[in-house]
XYZ file of N, CA and C in Angstrom:
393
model
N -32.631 -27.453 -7.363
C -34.002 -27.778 -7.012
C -34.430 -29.007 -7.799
N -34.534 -29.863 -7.124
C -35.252 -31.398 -7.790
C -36.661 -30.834 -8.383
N -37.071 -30.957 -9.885
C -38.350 -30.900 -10.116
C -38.766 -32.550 -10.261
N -40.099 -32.437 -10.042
C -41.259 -34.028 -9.642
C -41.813 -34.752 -11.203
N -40.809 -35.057 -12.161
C -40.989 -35.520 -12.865
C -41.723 -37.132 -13.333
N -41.866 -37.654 -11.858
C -41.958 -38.904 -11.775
C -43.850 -39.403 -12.152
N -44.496 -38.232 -12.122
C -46.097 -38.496 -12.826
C -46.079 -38.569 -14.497
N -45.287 -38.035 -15.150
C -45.339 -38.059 -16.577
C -44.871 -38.691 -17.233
N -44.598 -39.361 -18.454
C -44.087 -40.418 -19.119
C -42.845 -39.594 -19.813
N -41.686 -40.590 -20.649
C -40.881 -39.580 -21.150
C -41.174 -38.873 -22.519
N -41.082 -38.444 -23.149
C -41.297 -36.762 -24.380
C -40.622 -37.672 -25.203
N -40.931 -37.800 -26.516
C -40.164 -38.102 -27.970
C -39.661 -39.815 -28.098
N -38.824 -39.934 -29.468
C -38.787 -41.494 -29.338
C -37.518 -41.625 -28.529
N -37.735 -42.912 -28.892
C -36.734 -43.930 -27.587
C -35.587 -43.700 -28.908
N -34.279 -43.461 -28.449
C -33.093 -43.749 -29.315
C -31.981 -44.429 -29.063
N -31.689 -44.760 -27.057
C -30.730 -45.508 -26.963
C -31.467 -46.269 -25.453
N -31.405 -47.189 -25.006
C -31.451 -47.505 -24.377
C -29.966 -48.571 -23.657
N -29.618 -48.764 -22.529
C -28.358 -48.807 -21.905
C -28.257 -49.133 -20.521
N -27.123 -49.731 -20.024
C -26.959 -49.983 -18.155
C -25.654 -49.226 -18.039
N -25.968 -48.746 -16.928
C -24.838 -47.856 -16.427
C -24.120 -48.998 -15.563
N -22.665 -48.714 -16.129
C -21.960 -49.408 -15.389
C -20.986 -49.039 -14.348
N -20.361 -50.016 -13.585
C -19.644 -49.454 -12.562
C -18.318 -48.699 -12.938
N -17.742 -49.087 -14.041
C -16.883 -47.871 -14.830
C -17.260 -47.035 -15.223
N -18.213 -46.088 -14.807
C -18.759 -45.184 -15.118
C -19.006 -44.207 -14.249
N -18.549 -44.363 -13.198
C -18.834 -43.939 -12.079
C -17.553 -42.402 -11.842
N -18.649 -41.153 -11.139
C -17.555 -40.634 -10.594
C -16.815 -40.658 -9.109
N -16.037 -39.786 -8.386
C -15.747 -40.305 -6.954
C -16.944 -40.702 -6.202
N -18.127 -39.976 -6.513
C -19.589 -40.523 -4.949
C -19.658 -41.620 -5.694
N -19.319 -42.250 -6.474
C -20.113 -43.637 -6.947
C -21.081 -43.363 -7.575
N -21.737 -42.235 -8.045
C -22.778 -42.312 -8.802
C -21.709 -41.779 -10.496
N -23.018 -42.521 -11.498
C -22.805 -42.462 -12.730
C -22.450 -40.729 -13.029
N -20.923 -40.654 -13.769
C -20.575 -39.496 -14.053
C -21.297 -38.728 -15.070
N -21.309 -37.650 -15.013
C -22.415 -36.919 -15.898
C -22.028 -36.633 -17.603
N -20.434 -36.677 -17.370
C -20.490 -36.657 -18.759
C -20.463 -37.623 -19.390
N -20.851 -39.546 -18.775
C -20.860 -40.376 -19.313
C -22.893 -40.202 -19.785
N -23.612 -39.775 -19.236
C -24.964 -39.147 -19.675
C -24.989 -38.451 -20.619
N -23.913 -37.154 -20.954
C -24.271 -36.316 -21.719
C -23.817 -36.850 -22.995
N -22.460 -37.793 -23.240
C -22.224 -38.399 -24.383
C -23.226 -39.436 -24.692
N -23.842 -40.318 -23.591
C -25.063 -40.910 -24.443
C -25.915 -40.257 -25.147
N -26.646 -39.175 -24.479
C -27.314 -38.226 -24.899
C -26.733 -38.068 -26.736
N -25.960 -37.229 -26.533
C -25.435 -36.953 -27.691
C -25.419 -37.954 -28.696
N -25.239 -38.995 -28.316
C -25.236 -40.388 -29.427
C -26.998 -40.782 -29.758
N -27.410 -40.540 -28.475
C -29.191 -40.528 -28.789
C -29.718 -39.308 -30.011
N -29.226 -38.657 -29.924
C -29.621 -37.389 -30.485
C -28.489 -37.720 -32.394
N -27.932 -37.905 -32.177
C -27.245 -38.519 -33.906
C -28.482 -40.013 -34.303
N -28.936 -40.708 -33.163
C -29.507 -41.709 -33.805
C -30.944 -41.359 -34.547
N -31.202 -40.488 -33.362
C -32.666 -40.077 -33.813
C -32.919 -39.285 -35.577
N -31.730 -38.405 -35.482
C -31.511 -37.331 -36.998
C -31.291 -38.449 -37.887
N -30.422 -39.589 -37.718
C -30.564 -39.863 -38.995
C -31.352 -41.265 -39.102
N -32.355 -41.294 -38.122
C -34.107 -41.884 -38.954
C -34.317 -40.860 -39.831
N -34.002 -39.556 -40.332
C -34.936 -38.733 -40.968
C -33.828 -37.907 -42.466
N -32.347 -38.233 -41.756
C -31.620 -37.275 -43.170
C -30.468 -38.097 -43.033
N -29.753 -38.265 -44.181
C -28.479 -38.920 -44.318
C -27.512 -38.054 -44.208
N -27.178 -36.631 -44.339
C -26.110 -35.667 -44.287
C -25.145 -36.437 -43.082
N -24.178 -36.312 -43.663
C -22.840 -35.977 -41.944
C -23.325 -34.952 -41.000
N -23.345 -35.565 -39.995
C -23.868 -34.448 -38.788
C -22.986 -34.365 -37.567
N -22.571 -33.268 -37.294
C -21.610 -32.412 -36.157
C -22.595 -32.127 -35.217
N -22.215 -32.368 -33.923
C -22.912 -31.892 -32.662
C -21.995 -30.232 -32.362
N -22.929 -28.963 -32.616
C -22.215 -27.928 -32.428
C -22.959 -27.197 -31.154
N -23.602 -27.776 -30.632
C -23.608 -26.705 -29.179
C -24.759 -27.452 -28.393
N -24.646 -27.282 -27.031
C -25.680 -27.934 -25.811
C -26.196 -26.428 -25.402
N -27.591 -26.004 -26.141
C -28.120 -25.188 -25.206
C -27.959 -24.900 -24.231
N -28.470 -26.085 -23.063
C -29.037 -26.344 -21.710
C -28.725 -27.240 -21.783
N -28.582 -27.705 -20.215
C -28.424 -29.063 -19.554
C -28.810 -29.087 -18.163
N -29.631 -30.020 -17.930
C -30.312 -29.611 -15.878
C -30.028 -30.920 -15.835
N -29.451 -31.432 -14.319
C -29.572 -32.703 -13.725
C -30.530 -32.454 -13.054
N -31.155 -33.130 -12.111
C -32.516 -33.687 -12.026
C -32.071 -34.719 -10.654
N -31.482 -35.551 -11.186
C -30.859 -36.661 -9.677
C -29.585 -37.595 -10.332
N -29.234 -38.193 -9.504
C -27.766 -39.254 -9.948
C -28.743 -40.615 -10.665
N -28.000 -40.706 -11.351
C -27.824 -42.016 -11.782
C -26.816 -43.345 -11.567
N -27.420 -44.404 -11.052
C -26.905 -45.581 -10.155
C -26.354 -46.587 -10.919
N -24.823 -46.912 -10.316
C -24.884 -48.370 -10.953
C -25.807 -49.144 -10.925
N -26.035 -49.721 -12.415
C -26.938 -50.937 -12.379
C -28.429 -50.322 -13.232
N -28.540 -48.992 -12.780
C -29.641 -48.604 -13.605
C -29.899 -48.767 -14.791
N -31.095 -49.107 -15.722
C -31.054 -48.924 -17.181
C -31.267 -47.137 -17.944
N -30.421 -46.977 -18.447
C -30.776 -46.036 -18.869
C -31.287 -45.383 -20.148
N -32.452 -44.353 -20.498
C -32.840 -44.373 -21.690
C -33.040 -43.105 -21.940
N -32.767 -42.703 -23.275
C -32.524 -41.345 -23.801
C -33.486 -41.456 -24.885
N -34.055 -40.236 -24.609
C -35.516 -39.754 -25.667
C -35.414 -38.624 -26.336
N -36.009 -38.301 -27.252
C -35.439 -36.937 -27.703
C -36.561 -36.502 -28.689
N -37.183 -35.521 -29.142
C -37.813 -35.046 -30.283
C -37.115 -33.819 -30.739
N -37.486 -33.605 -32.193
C -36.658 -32.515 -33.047
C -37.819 -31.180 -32.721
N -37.360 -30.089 -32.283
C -37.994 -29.167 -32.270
C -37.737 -28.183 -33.083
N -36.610 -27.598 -33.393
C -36.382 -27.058 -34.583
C -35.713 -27.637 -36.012
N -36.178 -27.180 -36.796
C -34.785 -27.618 -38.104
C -34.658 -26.463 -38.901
N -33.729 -25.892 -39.241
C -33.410 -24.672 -39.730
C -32.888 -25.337 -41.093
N -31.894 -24.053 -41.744
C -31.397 -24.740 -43.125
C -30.198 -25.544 -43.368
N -29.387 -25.531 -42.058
C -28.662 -26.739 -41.849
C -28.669 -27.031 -40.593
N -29.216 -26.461 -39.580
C -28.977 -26.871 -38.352
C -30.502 -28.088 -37.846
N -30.630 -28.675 -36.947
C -31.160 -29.144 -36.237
C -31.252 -29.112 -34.416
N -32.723 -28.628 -34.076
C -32.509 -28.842 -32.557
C -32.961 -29.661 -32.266
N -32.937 -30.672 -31.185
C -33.532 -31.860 -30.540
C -33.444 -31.219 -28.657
N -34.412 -31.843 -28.576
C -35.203 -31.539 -27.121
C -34.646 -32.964 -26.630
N -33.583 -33.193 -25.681
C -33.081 -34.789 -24.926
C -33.602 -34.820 -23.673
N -34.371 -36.332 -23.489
C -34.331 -36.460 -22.004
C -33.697 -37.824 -21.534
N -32.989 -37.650 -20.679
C -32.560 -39.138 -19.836
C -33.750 -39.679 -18.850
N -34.223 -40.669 -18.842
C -34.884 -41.704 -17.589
C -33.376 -42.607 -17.303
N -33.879 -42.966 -15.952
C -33.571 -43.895 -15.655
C -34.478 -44.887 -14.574
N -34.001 -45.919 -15.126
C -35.023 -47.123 -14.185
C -34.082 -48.363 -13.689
N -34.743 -48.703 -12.448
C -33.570 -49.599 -11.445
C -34.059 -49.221 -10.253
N -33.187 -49.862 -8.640
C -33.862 -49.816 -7.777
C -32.586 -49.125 -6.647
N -33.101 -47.618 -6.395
C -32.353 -46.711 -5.940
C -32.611 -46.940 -4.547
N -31.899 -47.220 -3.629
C -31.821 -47.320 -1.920
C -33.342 -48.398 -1.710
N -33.558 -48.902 -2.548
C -34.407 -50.793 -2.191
C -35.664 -50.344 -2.766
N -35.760 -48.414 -3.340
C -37.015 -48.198 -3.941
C -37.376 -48.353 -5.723
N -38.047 -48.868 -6.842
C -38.517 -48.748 -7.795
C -38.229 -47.588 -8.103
N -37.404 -47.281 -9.109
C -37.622 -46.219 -9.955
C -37.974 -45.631 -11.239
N -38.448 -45.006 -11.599
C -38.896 -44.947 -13.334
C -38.782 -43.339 -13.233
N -37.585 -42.738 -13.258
C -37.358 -41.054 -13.423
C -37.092 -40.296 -14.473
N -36.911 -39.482 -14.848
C -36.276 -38.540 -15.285
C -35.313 -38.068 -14.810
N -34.036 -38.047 -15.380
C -32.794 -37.736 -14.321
C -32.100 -36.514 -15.117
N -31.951 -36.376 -16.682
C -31.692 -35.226 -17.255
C -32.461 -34.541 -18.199
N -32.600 -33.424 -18.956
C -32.557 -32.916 -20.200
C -31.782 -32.092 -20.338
N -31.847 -31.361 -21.609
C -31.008 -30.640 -22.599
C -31.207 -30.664 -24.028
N -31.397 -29.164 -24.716
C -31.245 -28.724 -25.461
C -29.774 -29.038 -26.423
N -30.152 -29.958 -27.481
C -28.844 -30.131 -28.062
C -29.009 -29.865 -29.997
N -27.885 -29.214 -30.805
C -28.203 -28.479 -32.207
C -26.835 -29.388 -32.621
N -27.701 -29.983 -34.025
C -26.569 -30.696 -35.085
C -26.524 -29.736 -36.080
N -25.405 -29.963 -36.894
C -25.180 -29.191 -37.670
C -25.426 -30.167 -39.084
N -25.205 -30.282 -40.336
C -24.900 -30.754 -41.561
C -24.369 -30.323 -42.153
N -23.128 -31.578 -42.261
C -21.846 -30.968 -43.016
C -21.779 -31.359 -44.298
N -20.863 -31.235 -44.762
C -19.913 -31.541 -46.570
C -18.768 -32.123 -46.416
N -18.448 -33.303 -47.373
C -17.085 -33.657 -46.750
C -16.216 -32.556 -46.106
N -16.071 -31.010 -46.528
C -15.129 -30.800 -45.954
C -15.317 -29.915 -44.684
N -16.169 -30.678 -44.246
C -16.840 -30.274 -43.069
C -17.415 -28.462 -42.419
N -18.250 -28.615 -43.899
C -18.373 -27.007 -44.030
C -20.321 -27.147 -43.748
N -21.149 -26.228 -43.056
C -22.504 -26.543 -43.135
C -22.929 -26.504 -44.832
N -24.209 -27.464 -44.827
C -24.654 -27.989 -46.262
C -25.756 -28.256 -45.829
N -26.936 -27.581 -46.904
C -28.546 -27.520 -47.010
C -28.762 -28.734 -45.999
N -29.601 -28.626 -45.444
C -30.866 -30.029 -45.050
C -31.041 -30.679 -45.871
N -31.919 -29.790 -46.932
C -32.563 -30.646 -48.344
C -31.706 -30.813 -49.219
């Protein structure tokens, strides 16, 4: 079910912004999804460490909803705010827009979110306080 995301602006800061390229593509030609979800994921490390220096592990994707494809040529931008922080973990709330001009129309969408939790490690990659 497509929800009508297209009245609201996007949720949290800006952390990557990007063009999808034509190597990126799966067989329909639209942008493959797990080339989204690894941006995502790289949005979501940029955002944590504006705020903590620890080594941080991506240990689990809540959720994940597509929403619509994403087009060669589109720009794409990943937003995110921290909704939880526990004593080593972190959750971040991700959303993908994308903007570009889908079948000759303007677009400014929302194409994903997802629930994504970092962890903080120790060199030997064991969890270690926040603080």
């Amino acid at each position: 079910m497509k929800i009508d995301y297209i009245a609201r602006e996007p949720k949290g800061e800006l952390a990557i912004c990007t063009l999808a390229m034509p190597s990126d593509t799966n067989p329909n030609g639209d942008i493959f999804g797990g080339w989204v979800v690894s941006t995502m994921d790289l949005a979501g490390l940029v955002i944590i460490k504006r705020y903590i220096q620890h080594r941080i592990t991506t240990v689990a994707i809540n959720s994940m909803e597509f929403f619509s494809p994403v087009h060669v040529g589109d720009t794409v931008s990943c937003y995110g705010e921290i909704i939880k922080m526990g004593r080593t973990s972190i959750h971040l709330r991700m959303e993908t827009w994308a903007q570009g001009y889908a079948r000759g129309a303007k677009r400014n969408e929302i194409v994903t979110e997802g629930t994504f939790v970092y962890v903080a490690i120790d060199d030997d990659g064991k969890p270690t306080p926040l603080t």
